mmCIF file of N, CA and C in Angstrom:
data_model
loop_
_atom_site.group_PDB
_atom_site.id
_atom_site.type_symbol
_atom_site.label_atom_id
_atom_site.label_comp_id
_atom_site.label_asym_id
_atom_site.label_seq_id
_atom_site.Cartn_x
_atom_site.Cartn_y
_atom_site.Cartn_z
ATOM 1 N N SER A 8 6.232 -47.082 -118.131
ATOM 2 C CA SER A 8 4.958 -46.999 -118.815
ATOM 3 C C SER A 8 4.088 -48.168 -118.378
ATOM 4 N N ALA A 9 2.784 -47.937 -118.335
ATOM 5 C CA ALA A 9 1.826 -48.951 -117.905
ATOM 6 C C ALA A 9 1.371 -49.786 -119.091
ATOM 7 N N THR A 10 1.133 -51.054 -118.831
ATOM 8 C CA THR A 10 0.624 -51.950 -119.854
ATOM 9 C C THR A 10 -0.852 -52.214 -119.568
ATOM 10 N N ILE A 11 -1.663 -52.018 -120.540
ATOM 11 C CA ILE A 11 -3.092 -52.286 -120.395
ATOM 12 C C ILE A 11 -3.407 -53.574 -121.145
ATOM 13 N N ILE A 12 -4.025 -54.474 -120.428
ATOM 14 C CA ILE A 12 -4.413 -55.750 -121.023
ATOM 15 C C ILE A 12 -5.935 -55.817 -121.037
ATOM 16 N N LYS A 13 -6.486 -56.110 -122.158
ATOM 17 C CA LYS A 13 -7.939 -56.225 -122.283
ATOM 18 C C LYS A 13 -8.304 -57.671 -122.593
ATOM 19 N N TYR A 14 -9.334 -58.142 -121.919
ATOM 20 C CA TYR A 14 -9.861 -59.480 -122.180
ATOM 21 C C TYR A 14 -11.332 -59.351 -122.548
ATOM 22 N N THR A 15 -11.720 -60.104 -123.483
ATOM 23 C CA THR A 15 -13.123 -60.151 -123.855
ATOM 24 C C THR A 15 -13.599 -61.585 -123.680
ATOM 25 N N SER A 16 -14.727 -61.710 -123.036
ATOM 26 C CA SER A 16 -15.300 -63.045 -122.878
ATOM 27 C C SER A 16 -16.812 -62.925 -122.964
ATOM 28 N N SER A 17 -17.427 -64.042 -123.175
ATOM 29 C CA SER A 17 -18.887 -64.050 -123.214
ATOM 30 C C SER A 17 -19.399 -65.016 -122.163
ATOM 31 N N ILE A 18 -20.548 -64.696 -121.655
ATOM 32 C CA ILE A 18 -21.180 -65.522 -120.631
ATOM 33 C C ILE A 18 -22.563 -65.907 -121.138
ATOM 34 N N THR A 19 -22.873 -67.165 -120.995
ATOM 35 C CA THR A 19 -24.208 -67.634 -121.344
ATOM 36 C C THR A 19 -24.925 -68.016 -120.060
ATOM 37 N N ILE A 20 -26.069 -67.421 -119.841
ATOM 38 C CA ILE A 20 -26.862 -67.740 -118.657
ATOM 39 C C ILE A 20 -28.011 -68.632 -119.099
ATOM 40 N N ASP A 21 -28.026 -69.840 -118.556
ATOM 41 C CA ASP A 21 -29.038 -70.833 -118.924
ATOM 42 C C ASP A 21 -30.182 -70.767 -117.923
ATOM 43 N N THR A 22 -31.313 -70.267 -118.354
ATOM 44 C CA THR A 22 -32.488 -70.211 -117.486
ATOM 45 C C THR A 22 -33.625 -71.078 -118.017
ATOM 46 N N LEU A 23 -33.357 -71.827 -119.086
ATOM 47 C CA LEU A 23 -34.393 -72.675 -119.676
ATOM 48 C C LEU A 23 -34.360 -74.070 -119.077
ATOM 49 N N ALA A 24 -35.493 -74.497 -118.582
ATOM 50 C CA ALA A 24 -35.606 -75.854 -118.046
ATOM 51 C C ALA A 24 -35.602 -76.851 -119.194
ATOM 52 N N PRO A 25 -35.136 -78.075 -118.940
ATOM 53 C CA PRO A 25 -35.233 -79.105 -119.981
ATOM 54 C C PRO A 25 -36.703 -79.367 -120.307
ATOM 55 N N SER A 26 -36.958 -79.804 -121.511
ATOM 56 C CA SER A 26 -38.318 -80.103 -121.936
ATOM 57 C C SER A 26 -38.408 -81.592 -122.257
ATOM 58 N N PHE A 27 -39.340 -82.283 -121.615
ATOM 59 C CA PHE A 27 -39.499 -83.715 -121.862
ATOM 60 C C PHE A 27 -40.008 -83.955 -123.276
ATOM 61 N N THR A 28 -39.417 -84.940 -123.943
ATOM 62 C CA THR A 28 -39.859 -85.336 -125.280
ATOM 63 C C THR A 28 -40.435 -86.750 -125.275
ATOM 64 N N SER A 29 -40.365 -87.428 -124.143
ATOM 65 C CA SER A 29 -40.871 -88.801 -124.038
ATOM 66 C C SER A 29 -42.355 -88.785 -123.672
ATOM 67 N N ALA A 30 -43.019 -89.898 -123.936
ATOM 68 C CA ALA A 30 -44.460 -90.035 -123.703
ATOM 69 C C ALA A 30 -44.788 -89.985 -122.209
ATOM 70 N N ALA A 31 -46.072 -89.848 -121.915
ATOM 71 C CA ALA A 31 -46.529 -89.797 -120.527
ATOM 72 C C ALA A 31 -47.076 -91.136 -120.048
ATOM 73 N N THR A 32 -47.008 -92.163 -120.900
ATOM 74 C CA THR A 32 -47.526 -93.478 -120.523
ATOM 75 C C THR A 32 -46.559 -94.574 -120.938
ATOM 76 N N ALA A 33 -46.674 -95.695 -120.248
ATOM 77 C CA ALA A 33 -45.898 -96.889 -120.589
ATOM 78 C C ALA A 33 -46.736 -98.100 -120.221
ATOM 79 N N GLU A 34 -46.480 -99.219 -120.879
ATOM 80 C CA GLU A 34 -47.177 -100.468 -120.581
ATOM 81 C C GLU A 34 -46.160 -101.561 -120.341
ATOM 82 N N VAL A 35 -46.475 -102.436 -119.393
ATOM 83 C CA VAL A 35 -45.591 -103.548 -119.068
ATOM 84 C C VAL A 35 -46.464 -104.754 -118.709
ATOM 85 N N GLU A 36 -46.004 -105.928 -119.058
ATOM 86 C CA GLU A 36 -46.719 -107.159 -118.715
ATOM 87 C C GLU A 36 -46.542 -107.459 -117.225
ATOM 88 N N ALA A 37 -47.553 -108.063 -116.616
ATOM 89 C CA ALA A 37 -47.429 -108.510 -115.227
ATOM 90 C C ALA A 37 -46.283 -109.504 -115.127
ATOM 91 N N ASN A 38 -45.604 -109.508 -114.022
ATOM 92 C CA ASN A 38 -44.477 -110.394 -113.719
ATOM 93 C C ASN A 38 -43.222 -110.107 -114.541
ATOM 94 N N THR A 39 -43.151 -108.953 -115.175
ATOM 95 C CA THR A 39 -41.921 -108.563 -115.865
ATOM 96 C C THR A 39 -40.824 -108.405 -114.826
ATOM 97 N N GLU A 40 -39.633 -108.912 -115.124
ATOM 98 C CA GLU A 40 -38.526 -108.855 -114.169
ATOM 99 C C GLU A 40 -38.224 -107.419 -113.768
ATOM 100 N N ALA A 41 -37.861 -107.236 -112.502
ATOM 101 C CA ALA A 41 -37.582 -105.902 -111.973
ATOM 102 C C ALA A 41 -36.406 -105.234 -112.679
ATOM 103 N N SER A 42 -35.505 -106.004 -113.240
ATOM 104 C CA SER A 42 -34.334 -105.432 -113.910
ATOM 105 C C SER A 42 -34.651 -104.873 -115.299
ATOM 106 N N THR A 43 -35.884 -105.040 -115.757
ATOM 107 C CA THR A 43 -36.287 -104.596 -117.089
ATOM 108 C C THR A 43 -36.604 -103.100 -117.092
ATOM 109 N N THR A 44 -36.038 -102.381 -118.052
ATOM 110 C CA THR A 44 -36.372 -100.966 -118.210
ATOM 111 C C THR A 44 -37.784 -100.883 -118.767
ATOM 112 N N ILE A 45 -38.678 -100.192 -118.056
ATOM 113 C CA ILE A 45 -40.073 -100.110 -118.483
ATOM 114 C C ILE A 45 -40.397 -98.783 -119.158
ATOM 115 N N TYR A 46 -39.496 -97.808 -119.019
ATOM 116 C CA TYR A 46 -39.722 -96.476 -119.585
ATOM 117 C C TYR A 46 -38.382 -95.759 -119.619
ATOM 118 N N THR A 47 -38.147 -94.989 -120.650
ATOM 119 C CA THR A 47 -36.933 -94.181 -120.712
ATOM 120 C C THR A 47 -37.326 -92.727 -120.899
ATOM 121 N N ALA A 48 -36.997 -91.915 -119.908
ATOM 122 C CA ALA A 48 -37.274 -90.483 -119.988
ATOM 123 C C ALA A 48 -36.317 -89.847 -120.984
ATOM 124 N N ALA A 49 -36.812 -88.892 -121.733
ATOM 125 C CA ALA A 49 -35.970 -88.178 -122.695
ATOM 126 C C ALA A 49 -36.333 -86.701 -122.672
ATOM 127 N N THR A 50 -35.313 -85.865 -122.835
ATOM 128 C CA THR A 50 -35.532 -84.422 -122.900
ATOM 129 C C THR A 50 -34.801 -83.852 -124.108
ATOM 130 N N ASP A 51 -34.969 -82.555 -124.297
ATOM 131 C CA ASP A 51 -34.291 -81.863 -125.390
ATOM 132 C C ASP A 51 -32.873 -81.441 -125.010
ATOM 133 N N ASP A 52 -32.416 -81.844 -123.841
ATOM 134 C CA ASP A 52 -31.107 -81.450 -123.319
ATOM 135 C C ASP A 52 -30.316 -82.714 -122.999
ATOM 136 N N ASN A 53 -29.093 -82.821 -123.485
ATOM 137 C CA ASN A 53 -28.291 -84.026 -123.258
ATOM 138 C C ASN A 53 -27.659 -84.096 -121.877
ATOM 139 N N ALA A 54 -27.435 -82.959 -121.243
ATOM 140 C CA ALA A 54 -26.752 -82.932 -119.947
ATOM 141 C C ALA A 54 -27.767 -82.881 -118.811
ATOM 142 N N VAL A 55 -28.586 -83.912 -118.707
ATOM 143 C CA VAL A 55 -29.666 -83.959 -117.724
ATOM 144 C C VAL A 55 -29.500 -85.176 -116.829
ATOM 145 N N THR A 56 -29.826 -85.020 -115.551
ATOM 146 C CA THR A 56 -29.920 -86.167 -114.651
ATOM 147 C C THR A 56 -31.381 -86.281 -114.211
ATOM 148 N N TYR A 57 -31.768 -87.483 -113.856
ATOM 149 C CA TYR A 57 -33.159 -87.754 -113.521
ATOM 150 C C TYR A 57 -33.282 -88.273 -112.096
ATOM 151 N N THR A 58 -34.347 -87.837 -111.422
ATOM 152 C CA THR A 58 -34.687 -88.327 -110.090
ATOM 153 C C THR A 58 -36.204 -88.504 -110.043
ATOM 154 N N LEU A 59 -36.675 -89.154 -108.989
ATOM 155 C CA LEU A 59 -38.110 -89.333 -108.805
ATOM 156 C C LEU A 59 -38.597 -88.384 -107.724
ATOM 157 N N LYS A 60 -39.750 -87.791 -107.952
ATOM 158 C CA LYS A 60 -40.353 -86.893 -106.978
ATOM 159 C C LYS A 60 -40.940 -87.727 -105.848
ATOM 160 N N ALA A 61 -40.725 -87.290 -104.634
ATOM 161 C CA ALA A 61 -41.257 -88.002 -103.471
ATOM 162 C C ALA A 61 -42.782 -87.988 -103.508
ATOM 163 N N GLY A 62 -43.370 -89.068 -102.994
ATOM 164 C CA GLY A 62 -44.816 -89.150 -102.930
ATOM 165 C C GLY A 62 -45.374 -90.079 -103.983
ATOM 166 N N GLU A 63 -46.683 -89.961 -104.183
ATOM 167 C CA GLU A 63 -47.401 -90.793 -105.135
ATOM 168 C C GLU A 63 -46.977 -92.253 -104.960
ATOM 169 N N GLN A 64 -46.546 -92.911 -106.013
ATOM 170 C CA GLN A 64 -46.125 -94.310 -105.941
ATOM 171 C C GLN A 64 -44.636 -94.430 -106.229
ATOM 172 N N GLN A 65 -43.896 -93.393 -105.898
ATOM 173 C CA GLN A 65 -42.458 -93.317 -106.140
ATOM 174 C C GLN A 65 -41.706 -94.498 -105.542
ATOM 175 N N ASP A 66 -42.184 -95.025 -104.426
ATOM 176 C CA ASP A 66 -41.492 -96.124 -103.751
ATOM 177 C C ASP A 66 -41.503 -97.436 -104.544
ATOM 178 N N LYS A 67 -42.294 -97.530 -105.596
ATOM 179 C CA LYS A 67 -42.331 -98.739 -106.437
ATOM 180 C C LYS A 67 -41.229 -98.751 -107.495
ATOM 181 N N PHE A 68 -40.589 -97.583 -107.737
ATOM 182 C CA PHE A 68 -39.700 -97.420 -108.884
ATOM 183 C C PHE A 68 -38.279 -97.026 -108.502
ATOM 184 N N THR A 69 -37.369 -97.245 -109.463
ATOM 185 C CA THR A 69 -36.028 -96.665 -109.422
ATOM 186 C C THR A 69 -35.816 -95.986 -110.776
ATOM 187 N N ILE A 70 -34.932 -94.997 -110.797
ATOM 188 C CA ILE A 70 -34.585 -94.347 -112.063
ATOM 189 C C ILE A 70 -33.090 -94.075 -112.069
ATOM 190 N N SER A 71 -32.478 -94.311 -113.207
ATOM 191 C CA SER A 71 -31.042 -94.054 -113.343
ATOM 192 C C SER A 71 -30.826 -92.589 -113.711
ATOM 193 N N ASN A 72 -29.593 -92.134 -113.599
ATOM 194 C CA ASN A 72 -29.261 -90.763 -114.007
ATOM 195 C C ASN A 72 -29.536 -90.525 -115.483
ATOM 196 N N THR A 73 -29.595 -91.611 -116.262
ATOM 197 C CA THR A 73 -29.847 -91.478 -117.700
ATOM 198 C C THR A 73 -31.323 -91.632 -118.062
ATOM 199 N N GLY A 74 -32.198 -91.794 -117.070
ATOM 200 C CA GLY A 74 -33.633 -91.800 -117.323
ATOM 201 C C GLY A 74 -34.290 -93.145 -117.491
ATOM 202 N N GLU A 75 -33.591 -94.245 -117.152
ATOM 203 C CA GLU A 75 -34.200 -95.573 -117.277
ATOM 204 C C GLU A 75 -35.019 -95.881 -116.025
ATOM 205 N N LEU A 76 -36.330 -95.997 -116.203
ATOM 206 C CA LEU A 76 -37.249 -96.268 -115.110
ATOM 207 C C LEU A 76 -37.483 -97.770 -115.008
ATOM 208 N N LYS A 77 -37.391 -98.294 -113.788
ATOM 209 C CA LYS A 77 -37.613 -99.723 -113.541
ATOM 210 C C LYS A 77 -38.438 -99.881 -112.273
ATOM 211 N N TYR A 78 -39.189 -100.982 -112.216
ATOM 212 C CA TYR A 78 -39.844 -101.345 -110.965
ATOM 213 C C TYR A 78 -38.796 -101.905 -110.013
ATOM 214 N N LYS A 79 -39.000 -101.687 -108.712
ATOM 215 C CA LYS A 79 -38.090 -102.268 -107.719
ATOM 216 C C LYS A 79 -38.295 -103.776 -107.622
ATOM 217 N N GLN A 80 -39.528 -104.219 -107.882
ATOM 218 C CA GLN A 80 -39.808 -105.655 -107.905
ATOM 219 C C GLN A 80 -40.901 -105.920 -108.935
ATOM 220 N N ALA A 81 -40.986 -107.161 -109.378
ATOM 221 C CA ALA A 81 -41.979 -107.526 -110.391
ATOM 222 C C ALA A 81 -43.381 -107.233 -109.870
ATOM 223 N N GLN A 82 -44.226 -106.710 -110.736
ATOM 224 C CA GLN A 82 -45.612 -106.413 -110.385
ATOM 225 C C GLN A 82 -46.474 -107.588 -110.824
ATOM 226 N N THR A 83 -47.209 -108.174 -109.888
ATOM 227 C CA THR A 83 -47.973 -109.383 -110.181
ATOM 228 C C THR A 83 -49.444 -109.111 -110.488
ATOM 229 N N GLN A 84 -49.920 -107.910 -110.184
ATOM 230 C CA GLN A 84 -51.329 -107.600 -110.407
ATOM 231 C C GLN A 84 -51.477 -106.451 -111.393
ATOM 232 N N ALA A 85 -52.550 -106.519 -112.173
ATOM 233 C CA ALA A 85 -52.834 -105.436 -113.115
ATOM 234 C C ALA A 85 -53.173 -104.165 -112.348
ATOM 235 N N GLY A 86 -52.807 -103.054 -112.920
ATOM 236 C CA GLY A 86 -53.103 -101.762 -112.305
ATOM 237 C C GLY A 86 -52.325 -100.662 -112.991
ATOM 238 N N ILE A 87 -52.594 -99.448 -112.572
ATOM 239 C CA ILE A 87 -51.873 -98.294 -113.104
ATOM 240 C C ILE A 87 -51.095 -97.655 -111.968
ATOM 241 N N HIS A 88 -49.815 -97.450 -112.197
ATOM 242 C CA HIS A 88 -48.942 -96.822 -111.211
ATOM 243 C C HIS A 88 -48.445 -95.501 -111.781
ATOM 244 N N THR A 89 -48.463 -94.480 -110.952
ATOM 245 C CA THR A 89 -48.087 -93.143 -111.399
ATOM 246 C C THR A 89 -46.858 -92.669 -110.639
ATOM 247 N N VAL A 90 -45.935 -92.050 -111.380
ATOM 248 C CA VAL A 90 -44.708 -91.529 -110.778
ATOM 249 C C VAL A 90 -44.340 -90.233 -111.499
ATOM 250 N N THR A 91 -43.745 -89.302 -110.760
ATOM 251 C CA THR A 91 -43.296 -88.051 -111.367
ATOM 252 C C THR A 91 -41.779 -88.054 -111.458
ATOM 253 N N ILE A 92 -41.287 -87.819 -112.668
ATOM 254 C CA ILE A 92 -39.848 -87.792 -112.937
ATOM 255 C C ILE A 92 -39.397 -86.335 -112.989
ATOM 256 N N ILE A 93 -38.273 -86.050 -112.337
ATOM 257 C CA ILE A 93 -37.688 -84.709 -112.354
ATOM 258 C C ILE A 93 -36.416 -84.751 -113.191
ATOM 259 N N ALA A 94 -36.325 -83.872 -114.179
ATOM 260 C CA ALA A 94 -35.115 -83.723 -114.993
ATOM 261 C C ALA A 94 -34.410 -82.449 -114.541
ATOM 262 N N THR A 95 -33.119 -82.560 -114.245
ATOM 263 C CA THR A 95 -32.330 -81.408 -113.812
ATOM 264 C C THR A 95 -31.157 -81.236 -114.762
ATOM 265 N N ASP A 96 -31.037 -80.038 -115.348
ATOM 266 C CA ASP A 96 -29.920 -79.810 -116.267
ATOM 267 C C ASP A 96 -28.697 -79.299 -115.511
ATOM 268 N N ILE A 97 -27.609 -79.129 -116.225
ATOM 269 C CA ILE A 97 -26.336 -78.766 -115.617
ATOM 270 C C ILE A 97 -26.381 -77.405 -114.918
ATOM 271 N N ALA A 98 -27.308 -76.530 -115.329
ATOM 272 C CA ALA A 98 -27.448 -75.209 -114.717
ATOM 273 C C ALA A 98 -28.372 -75.232 -113.501
ATOM 274 N N GLY A 99 -28.969 -76.403 -113.219
ATOM 275 C CA GLY A 99 -29.871 -76.525 -112.080
ATOM 276 C C GLY A 99 -31.332 -76.273 -112.408
ATOM 277 N N ASN A 100 -31.645 -76.039 -113.663
ATOM 278 C CA ASN A 100 -33.040 -75.865 -114.078
ATOM 279 C C ASN A 100 -33.738 -77.225 -114.043
ATOM 280 N N THR A 101 -34.995 -77.242 -113.617
ATOM 281 C CA THR A 101 -35.709 -78.513 -113.500
ATOM 282 C C THR A 101 -37.028 -78.499 -114.271
ATOM 283 N N ALA A 102 -37.453 -79.696 -114.644
ATOM 284 C CA ALA A 102 -38.761 -79.913 -115.261
ATOM 285 C C ALA A 102 -39.303 -81.216 -114.693
ATOM 286 N N GLU A 103 -40.617 -81.326 -114.624
ATOM 287 C CA GLU A 103 -41.259 -82.536 -114.109
ATOM 288 C C GLU A 103 -42.204 -83.116 -115.154
ATOM 289 N N LYS A 104 -42.301 -84.459 -115.136
ATOM 290 C CA LYS A 104 -43.263 -85.147 -116.005
ATOM 291 C C LYS A 104 -43.861 -86.303 -115.218
ATOM 292 N N THR A 105 -45.176 -86.347 -115.174
ATOM 293 C CA THR A 105 -45.868 -87.450 -114.521
ATOM 294 C C THR A 105 -46.112 -88.543 -115.555
ATOM 295 N N VAL A 106 -45.734 -89.762 -115.187
ATOM 296 C CA VAL A 106 -45.830 -90.910 -116.085
ATOM 297 C C VAL A 106 -46.740 -91.959 -115.452
ATOM 298 N N SER A 107 -47.646 -92.504 -116.239
ATOM 299 C CA SER A 107 -48.515 -93.592 -115.796
ATOM 300 C C SER A 107 -48.053 -94.884 -116.455
ATOM 301 N N VAL A 108 -47.811 -95.890 -115.625
ATOM 302 C CA VAL A 108 -47.374 -97.191 -116.123
ATOM 303 C C VAL A 108 -48.513 -98.183 -115.905
ATOM 304 N N SER A 109 -48.993 -98.789 -116.983
ATOM 305 C CA SER A 109 -50.062 -99.785 -116.906
ATOM 306 C C SER A 109 -49.459 -101.172 -116.876
ATOM 307 N N VAL A 110 -49.908 -101.971 -115.911
ATOM 308 C CA VAL A 110 -49.465 -103.360 -115.807
ATOM 309 C C VAL A 110 -50.602 -104.228 -116.283
#
């Protein structure tokens, strides 16, 4: 006699991009040390990694996988620097947020 085995499982398909919950601006004093976090990106999804979009003034900044934005070196002159942060969730969905940092 044949044995029939049935399995039931569910699949969740994630097609929703993370949504940024952090502000679009930040302020920092001139000559703030480069190791200082000047902005922290936040989304509605905990399993997100962050990168910087190429172009604009991206070369002035670094960002950690957890969203901590820092200058590569201390900024000595007043000005506004703009960078676009990309959030990527575990399913590969992405969202972008442009942030302006005033020195």
